[in-house]
Amino acid sequence: MLKTVEIVPAILTDNKVDYRTQVERINGFTKRVQIDVTDGKFATAPTLDLTNVWWPKSWSTDIHLMAEKPSTYLSTILKLSPSLCILHAEAVEDLTPIFAQLKARGIKIGVALLLSTYPGAVEEYIKAADHVLIFAGQIGVQGAPADMIQMEKISLIRAINPDVEIGWDGGANMMTVRALAHADVDVINVGSALAKAENPAAAYQELIAEMDKSGVVL
């Protein structure tokens, strides 16, 4: 039997009005959301500044911070108090002390791996993490195709930390969601397939139905 895999909507925008619209469009059918924030350097695509991020109290919120120096944003993250904060293994500073401060405040820690990052090279972060995010798209951009070869990282991550929650970010849609759900990930983050849908609630249910199917994707 297929284990339970979560479809988690992802919000990425640089506009306050659009941010509110996206929140309102998905609020009725999901309780877990990933909010993507960039620093304009690590990922050059602009997003809403972290100080302008908010969410409904009923949400379990993951913040995916695409930043060279995540320590710069630590005080804001602690004030926001998300359920999970995902930092990039490729940041230019040591994540270990940041992880410790997040943990001390009851915030789960996540580490994201870009396309070229080999799990064995960041073993210390993976061992410490509650969540490992396999990034398989174009950083800071929604709608880019998935690099499905990134699925090979799943078994490597499990070998390092068997109990860690594994997430997938990039190119999740009706064409890829079934393969991803059967590949031993726990969370599939979905951006443009929901954000651009005329009826995001219906699109969400269609993704779940497709994910639950067995057999080969043709």
PDB file of C-alpha atoms in Angstrom:
ATOM      1  CA  MET A   1       0.000   0.000   0.000  1.00  0.00           C
ATOM      2  CA  LEU A   2       1.250   3.474  -0.890  1.00  0.00           C
ATOM      3  CA  LYS A   3       2.266   5.451   2.177  1.00  0.00           C
ATOM      4  CA  THR A   4       0.614   8.771   2.876  1.00  0.00           C
ATOM      5  CA  VAL A   5       2.204  11.547   0.830  1.00  0.00           C
ATOM      6  CA  GLU A   6       1.243  15.178   1.385  1.00  0.00           C
ATOM      7  CA  ILE A   7       0.539  17.612  -1.421  1.00  0.00           C
ATOM      8  CA  VAL A   8       1.689  20.987  -0.088  1.00  0.00           C
ATOM      9  CA  PRO A   9       0.873  24.181  -2.004  1.00  0.00           C
ATOM     10  CA  ALA A  10       3.802  26.564  -2.458  1.00  0.00           C
ATOM     11  CA  ILE A  11       3.503  30.352  -2.554  1.00  0.00           C
ATOM     12  CA  LEU A  12       6.073  32.399  -4.468  1.00  0.00           C
ATOM     13  CA  THR A  13       5.393  36.012  -5.354  1.00  0.00           C
ATOM     14  CA  ASP A  14       6.892  39.498  -5.049  1.00  0.00           C
ATOM     15  CA  ASN A  15       3.545  41.263  -4.761  1.00  0.00           C
ATOM     16  CA  LYS A  16       1.571  41.818  -1.535  1.00  0.00           C
ATOM     17  CA  VAL A  17      -1.799  41.795  -3.294  1.00  0.00           C
ATOM     18  CA  ASP A  18      -0.983  38.595  -5.181  1.00  0.00           C
ATOM     19  CA  TYR A  19       0.296  37.038  -1.951  1.00  0.00           C
ATOM     20  CA  ARG A  20      -3.038  37.664  -0.224  1.00  0.00           C
ATOM     21  CA  THR A  21      -4.898  36.341  -3.263  1.00  0.00           C
ATOM     22  CA  GLN A  22      -2.855  33.131  -3.249  1.00  0.00           C
ATOM     23  CA  VAL A  23      -3.453  32.670   0.479  1.00  0.00           C
ATOM     24  CA  GLU A  24      -7.201  33.108   0.018  1.00  0.00           C
ATOM     25  CA  ARG A  25      -7.325  30.751  -2.982  1.00  0.00           C
ATOM     26  CA  ILE A  26      -5.782  27.830  -1.102  1.00  0.00           C
ATOM     27  CA  ASN A  27      -6.957  28.486   2.447  1.00  0.00           C
ATOM     28  CA  GLY A  28     -10.143  26.468   2.111  1.00  0.00           C
ATOM     29  CA  PHE A  29      -8.581  23.106   1.245  1.00  0.00           C
ATOM     30  CA  THR A  30      -5.129  22.890   2.825  1.00  0.00           C
ATOM     31  CA  LYS A  31      -3.605  23.246   6.259  1.00  0.00           C
ATOM     32  CA  ARG A  32       0.067  22.960   5.286  1.00  0.00           C
ATOM     33  CA  VAL A  33       1.759  25.431   2.953  1.00  0.00           C
ATOM     34  CA  GLN A  34       5.309  26.224   1.863  1.00  0.00           C
ATOM     35  CA  ILE A  35       6.200  29.889   1.520  1.00  0.00           C
ATOM     36  CA  ASP A  36       9.195  30.578  -0.736  1.00  0.00           C
ATOM     37  CA  VAL A  37      11.397  33.579   0.022  1.00  0.00           C
ATOM     38  CA  THR A  38      14.605  34.629  -1.760  1.00  0.00           C
ATOM     39  CA  ASP A  39      17.319  37.133  -0.901  1.00  0.00           C
ATOM     40  CA  GLY A  40      17.781  38.277  -4.506  1.00  0.00           C
ATOM     41  CA  LYS A  41      21.313  36.847  -4.544  1.00  0.00           C
ATOM     42  CA  PHE A  42      21.158  33.125  -3.879  1.00  0.00           C
ATOM     43  CA  ALA A  43      18.115  33.138  -6.128  1.00  0.00           C
ATOM     44  CA  THR A  44      17.941  36.285  -8.226  1.00  0.00           C
ATOM     45  CA  ALA A  45      14.176  36.140  -8.799  1.00  0.00           C
ATOM     46  CA  PRO A  46      12.545  38.606  -6.377  1.00  0.00           C
ATOM     47  CA  THR A  47       9.960  37.526  -3.829  1.00  0.00           C
ATOM     48  CA  LEU A  48       8.028  39.191  -1.068  1.00  0.00           C
ATOM     49  CA  ASP A  49      10.364  40.250   1.737  1.00  0.00           C
ATOM     50  CA  LEU A  50      10.226  37.939   4.748  1.00  0.00           C
ATOM     51  CA  THR A  51       9.005  40.820   6.928  1.00  0.00           C
ATOM     52  CA  ASN A  52       5.817  40.952   4.812  1.00  0.00           C
ATOM     53  CA  VAL A  53       5.045  37.239   5.120  1.00  0.00           C
ATOM     54  CA  TRP A  54       1.996  36.124   7.111  1.00  0.00           C
ATOM     55  CA  TRP A  55      -0.428  33.194   7.134  1.00  0.00           C
ATOM     56  CA  PRO A  56      -3.694  32.025   8.718  1.00  0.00           C
ATOM     57  CA  LYS A  57      -3.314  30.711  12.269  1.00  0.00           C
ATOM     58  CA  SER A  58      -4.759  27.352  11.225  1.00  0.00           C
ATOM     59  CA  TRP A  59      -1.853  26.648   8.871  1.00  0.00           C
ATOM     60  CA  SER A  60       1.202  24.532   9.497  1.00  0.00           C
ATOM     61  CA  THR A  61       3.689  26.646   7.574  1.00  0.00           C
ATOM     62  CA  ASP A  62       7.038  25.755   6.040  1.00  0.00           C
ATOM     63  CA  ILE A  63       9.327  28.657   5.165  1.00  0.00           C
ATOM     64  CA  HIS A  64      11.757  27.831   2.354  1.00  0.00           C
ATOM     65  CA  LEU A  65      14.476  30.473   2.639  1.00  0.00           C
ATOM     66  CA  MET A  66      16.671  30.732  -0.449  1.00  0.00           C
ATOM     67  CA  ALA A  67      19.427  32.905   1.000  1.00  0.00           C
ATOM     68  CA  GLU A  68      23.212  33.045   1.002  1.00  0.00           C
ATOM     69  CA  LYS A  69      23.308  34.149   4.648  1.00  0.00           C
ATOM     70  CA  PRO A  70      20.206  32.842   6.431  1.00  0.00           C
ATOM     71  CA  SER A  71      21.476  34.176   9.780  1.00  0.00           C
ATOM     72  CA  THR A  72      20.506  37.636   8.474  1.00  0.00           C
ATOM     73  CA  TYR A  73      16.869  36.535   8.591  1.00  0.00           C
ATOM     74  CA  LEU A  74      16.989  34.527  11.814  1.00  0.00           C
ATOM     75  CA  SER A  75      15.352  37.099  14.096  1.00  0.00           C
ATOM     76  CA  THR A  76      12.428  37.509  11.678  1.00  0.00           C
ATOM     77  CA  ILE A  77      12.003  33.746  11.357  1.00  0.00           C
ATOM     78  CA  LEU A  78      11.946  33.358  15.133  1.00  0.00           C
ATOM     79  CA  LYS A  79       9.236  36.038  15.376  1.00  0.00           C
ATOM     80  CA  LEU A  80       7.152  34.385  12.627  1.00  0.00           C
ATOM     81  CA  SER A  81       7.603  30.976  14.304  1.00  0.00           C
ATOM     82  CA  PRO A  82       6.823  28.682  11.344  1.00  0.00           C
ATOM     83  CA  SER A  83       6.404  24.960  11.874  1.00  0.00           C
ATOM     84  CA  LEU A  84       9.450  24.276   9.684  1.00  0.00           C
ATOM     85  CA  CYS A  85      12.261  26.428   8.317  1.00  0.00           C
ATOM     86  CA  ILE A  86      14.158  25.074   5.294  1.00  0.00           C
ATOM     87  CA  LEU A  87      17.623  26.490   4.632  1.00  0.00           C
ATOM     88  CA  HIS A  88      19.927  25.678   1.741  1.00  0.00           C
ATOM     89  CA  ALA A  89      22.957  23.448   2.209  1.00  0.00           C
ATOM     90  CA  GLU A  90      24.711  25.705  -0.314  1.00  0.00           C
ATOM     91  CA  ALA A  91      24.532  28.798   1.923  1.00  0.00           C
ATOM     92  CA  VAL A  92      27.867  30.543   2.464  1.00  0.00           C
ATOM     93  CA  GLU A  93      27.775  30.137   6.252  1.00  0.00           C
ATOM     94  CA  ASP A  94      27.598  27.214   8.656  1.00  0.00           C
ATOM     95  CA  LEU A  95      23.974  26.230   9.244  1.00  0.00           C
ATOM     96  CA  THR A  96      24.650  24.281  12.461  1.00  0.00           C
ATOM     97  CA  PRO A  97      24.338  27.201  14.921  1.00  0.00           C
ATOM     98  CA  ILE A  98      21.255  28.459  13.087  1.00  0.00           C
ATOM     99  CA  PHE A  99      19.683  25.010  13.328  1.00  0.00           C
ATOM    100  CA  ALA A 100      20.369  25.044  17.083  1.00  0.00           C
ATOM    101  CA  GLN A 101      18.581  28.368  17.579  1.00  0.00           C
ATOM    102  CA  LEU A 102      15.582  27.237  15.540  1.00  0.00           C
ATOM    103  CA  LYS A 103      15.377  23.962  17.464  1.00  0.00           C
ATOM    104  CA  ALA A 104      15.558  25.819  20.776  1.00  0.00           C
ATOM    105  CA  ARG A 105      12.426  27.738  19.763  1.00  0.00           C
ATOM    106  CA  GLY A 106      10.532  24.617  18.735  1.00  0.00           C
ATOM    107  CA  ILE A 107      10.901  25.194  14.990  1.00  0.00           C
ATOM    108  CA  LYS A 108      11.680  22.106  12.921  1.00  0.00           C
ATOM    109  CA  ILE A 109      14.739  22.363  10.713  1.00  0.00           C
ATOM    110  CA  GLY A 110      15.023  21.516   7.060  1.00  0.00           C
ATOM    111  CA  VAL A 111      17.855  21.492   4.565  1.00  0.00           C
ATOM    112  CA  ALA A 112      17.358  21.950   0.810  1.00  0.00           C
ATOM    113  CA  LEU A 113      19.671  20.471  -1.818  1.00  0.00           C
ATOM    114  CA  LEU A 114      20.143  22.075  -5.222  1.00  0.00           C
ATOM    115  CA  LEU A 115      20.518  19.985  -8.379  1.00  0.00           C
ATOM    116  CA  SER A 116      24.286  19.600  -8.162  1.00  0.00           C
ATOM    117  CA  THR A 117      24.500  18.929  -4.420  1.00  0.00           C
ATOM    118  CA  TYR A 118      25.387  15.348  -3.524  1.00  0.00           C
ATOM    119  CA  PRO A 119      23.733  14.214  -0.263  1.00  0.00           C
ATOM    120  CA  GLY A 120      26.937  12.641   1.026  1.00  0.00           C
ATOM    121  CA  ALA A 121      28.676  16.017   0.853  1.00  0.00           C
ATOM    122  CA  VAL A 122      26.240  17.520   3.389  1.00  0.00           C
ATOM    123  CA  GLU A 123      25.759  14.466   5.582  1.00  0.00           C
ATOM    124  CA  GLU A 124      26.034  16.452   8.823  1.00  0.00           C
ATOM    125  CA  TYR A 125      23.096  18.679   7.862  1.00  0.00           C
ATOM    126  CA  ILE A 126      20.973  15.728   6.734  1.00  0.00           C
ATOM    127  CA  LYS A 127      21.585  13.883  10.004  1.00  0.00           C
ATOM    128  CA  ALA A 128      20.492  16.952  11.981  1.00  0.00           C
ATOM    129  CA  ALA A 129      17.447  17.765   9.866  1.00  0.00           C
ATOM    130  CA  ASP A 130      13.773  16.987  10.402  1.00  0.00           C
ATOM    131  CA  HIS A 131      13.160  17.542   6.673  1.00  0.00           C
ATOM    132  CA  VAL A 132      15.286  17.307   3.533  1.00  0.00           C
ATOM    133  CA  LEU A 133      14.014  19.142   0.459  1.00  0.00           C
ATOM    134  CA  ILE A 134      15.134  17.817  -2.912  1.00  0.00           C
ATOM    135  CA  PHE A 135      15.080  20.798  -5.234  1.00  0.00           C
ATOM    136  CA  ALA A 136      14.487  19.718  -8.818  1.00  0.00           C
ATOM    137  CA  GLY A 137      13.385  22.837 -10.662  1.00  0.00           C
ATOM    138  CA  GLN A 138      14.716  26.332 -11.364  1.00  0.00           C
ATOM    139  CA  ILE A 139      15.395  28.108  -8.110  1.00  0.00           C
ATOM    140  CA  GLY A 140      13.133  31.066  -7.440  1.00  0.00           C
ATOM    141  CA  VAL A 141      10.884  30.263 -10.417  1.00  0.00           C
ATOM    142  CA  GLN A 142       7.571  28.404 -10.518  1.00  0.00           C
ATOM    143  CA  GLY A 143       6.590  26.346 -13.540  1.00  0.00           C
ATOM    144  CA  ALA A 144      10.029  25.057 -14.510  1.00  0.00           C
ATOM    145  CA  PRO A 145      10.172  21.373 -15.568  1.00  0.00           C
ATOM    146  CA  ALA A 146      11.256  18.761 -13.044  1.00  0.00           C
ATOM    147  CA  ASP A 147      14.672  17.163 -13.242  1.00  0.00           C
ATOM    148  CA  MET A 148      13.413  13.666 -12.425  1.00  0.00           C
ATOM    149  CA  ILE A 149      16.951  12.263 -12.126  1.00  0.00           C
ATOM    150  CA  GLN A 150      16.980  14.003  -8.741  1.00  0.00           C
ATOM    151  CA  MET A 151      14.891  11.085  -7.449  1.00  0.00           C
ATOM    152  CA  GLU A 152      18.147   9.166  -7.186  1.00  0.00           C
ATOM    153  CA  LYS A 153      18.934  11.283  -4.127  1.00  0.00           C
ATOM    154  CA  ILE A 154      16.052   9.762  -2.166  1.00  0.00           C
ATOM    155  CA  SER A 155      17.777   6.478  -1.316  1.00  0.00           C
ATOM    156  CA  LEU A 156      21.024   8.321  -0.532  1.00  0.00           C
ATOM    157  CA  ILE A 157      19.210  10.566   1.926  1.00  0.00           C
ATOM    158  CA  ARG A 158      17.426   7.593   3.529  1.00  0.00           C
ATOM    159  CA  ALA A 159      20.789   5.890   4.018  1.00  0.00           C
ATOM    160  CA  ILE A 160      22.010   8.906   5.987  1.00  0.00           C
ATOM    161  CA  ASN A 161      18.822   9.607   7.974  1.00  0.00           C
ATOM    162  CA  PRO A 162      16.203   6.844   7.596  1.00  0.00           C
ATOM    163  CA  ASP A 163      13.462   8.677   9.490  1.00  0.00           C
ATOM    164  CA  VAL A 164      13.807  12.138   7.970  1.00  0.00           C
ATOM    165  CA  GLU A 165      10.856  13.649   6.113  1.00  0.00           C
ATOM    166  CA  ILE A 166      11.754  14.065   2.439  1.00  0.00           C
ATOM    167  CA  GLY A 167      10.181  16.781   0.332  1.00  0.00           C
ATOM    168  CA  TRP A 168      10.253  17.419  -3.418  1.00  0.00           C
ATOM    169  CA  ASP A 169      10.158  20.876  -4.962  1.00  0.00           C
ATOM    170  CA  GLY A 170      10.071  21.509  -8.709  1.00  0.00           C
ATOM    171  CA  GLY A 171       7.863  20.549 -11.629  1.00  0.00           C
ATOM    172  CA  ALA A 172       5.189  18.715  -9.665  1.00  0.00           C
ATOM    173  CA  ASN A 173       2.046  18.438 -11.790  1.00  0.00           C
ATOM    174  CA  MET A 174      -0.378  15.874 -13.222  1.00  0.00           C
ATOM    175  CA  MET A 175       2.385  14.422 -15.404  1.00  0.00           C
ATOM    176  CA  THR A 176       4.874  13.833 -12.576  1.00  0.00           C
ATOM    177  CA  VAL A 177       2.987  13.547  -9.281  1.00  0.00           C
ATOM    178  CA  ARG A 178       2.294   9.793  -9.508  1.00  0.00           C
ATOM    179  CA  ALA A 179       5.934   8.909 -10.114  1.00  0.00           C
ATOM    180  CA  LEU A 180       6.990  11.170  -7.265  1.00  0.00           C
ATOM    181  CA  ALA A 181       4.430   9.721  -4.860  1.00  0.00           C
ATOM    182  CA  HIS A 182       5.709   6.215  -5.560  1.00  0.00           C
ATOM    183  CA  ALA A 183       9.356   7.244  -5.099  1.00  0.00           C
ATOM    184  CA  ASP A 184       9.438   7.329  -1.271  1.00  0.00           C
ATOM    185  CA  VAL A 185       9.045  11.064  -0.730  1.00  0.00           C
ATOM    186  CA  ASP A 186       6.784  12.318   2.047  1.00  0.00           C
ATOM    187  CA  VAL A 187       5.901  15.781   0.756  1.00  0.00           C
ATOM    188  CA  ILE A 188       5.352  17.053  -2.772  1.00  0.00           C
ATOM    189  CA  ASN A 189       5.346  20.840  -3.001  1.00  0.00           C
ATOM    190  CA  VAL A 190       3.178  22.165  -5.817  1.00  0.00           C
ATOM    191  CA  GLY A 191       3.504  25.701  -7.158  1.00  0.00           C
ATOM    192  CA  SER A 192       2.242  26.723 -10.581  1.00  0.00           C
ATOM    193  CA  ALA A 193      -0.036  23.685 -11.031  1.00  0.00           C
ATOM    194  CA  LEU A 194      -2.190  25.177  -8.268  1.00  0.00           C
ATOM    195  CA  ALA A 195      -1.340  28.883  -8.500  1.00  0.00           C
ATOM    196  CA  LYS A 196      -2.292  29.006 -12.194  1.00  0.00           C
ATOM    197  CA  ALA A 197      -5.312  26.723 -11.901  1.00  0.00           C
ATOM    198  CA  GLU A 198      -8.731  28.246 -12.506  1.00  0.00           C
ATOM    199  CA  ASN A 199     -10.047  26.192  -9.595  1.00  0.00           C
ATOM    200  CA  PRO A 200      -7.136  25.383  -7.253  1.00  0.00           C
ATOM    201  CA  ALA A 201      -9.285  23.265  -4.922  1.00  0.00           C
ATOM    202  CA  ALA A 202     -10.349  21.019  -7.822  1.00  0.00           C
ATOM    203  CA  ALA A 203      -6.768  20.876  -9.129  1.00  0.00           C
ATOM    204  CA  TYR A 204      -5.584  19.853  -5.661  1.00  0.00           C
ATOM    205  CA  GLN A 205      -8.053  16.962  -5.549  1.00  0.00           C
ATOM    206  CA  GLU A 206      -7.072  15.878  -9.062  1.00  0.00           C
ATOM    207  CA  LEU A 207      -3.427  15.747  -7.997  1.00  0.00           C
ATOM    208  CA  ILE A 208      -4.323  13.609  -4.980  1.00  0.00           C
ATOM    209  CA  ALA A 209      -6.384  11.248  -7.132  1.00  0.00           C
ATOM    210  CA  GLU A 210      -3.557  10.928  -9.656  1.00  0.00           C
ATOM    211  CA  MET A 211      -1.004  10.423  -6.906  1.00  0.00           C
ATOM    212  CA  ASP A 212      -2.998   7.549  -5.427  1.00  0.00           C
ATOM    213  CA  LYS A 213      -3.173   5.604  -8.682  1.00  0.00           C
ATOM    214  CA  SER A 214      -1.022   2.512  -9.074  1.00  0.00           C
ATOM    215  CA  GLY A 215       0.794   1.343 -12.187  1.00  0.00           C
ATOM    216  CA  VAL A 216       3.169   2.831 -14.698  1.00  0.00           C
ATOM    217  CA  VAL A 217       2.844   6.422 -15.864  1.00  0.00           C
ATOM    218  CA  LEU A 218       2.554   6.247 -19.684  1.00  0.00           C
TER     219      LEU A 218
END
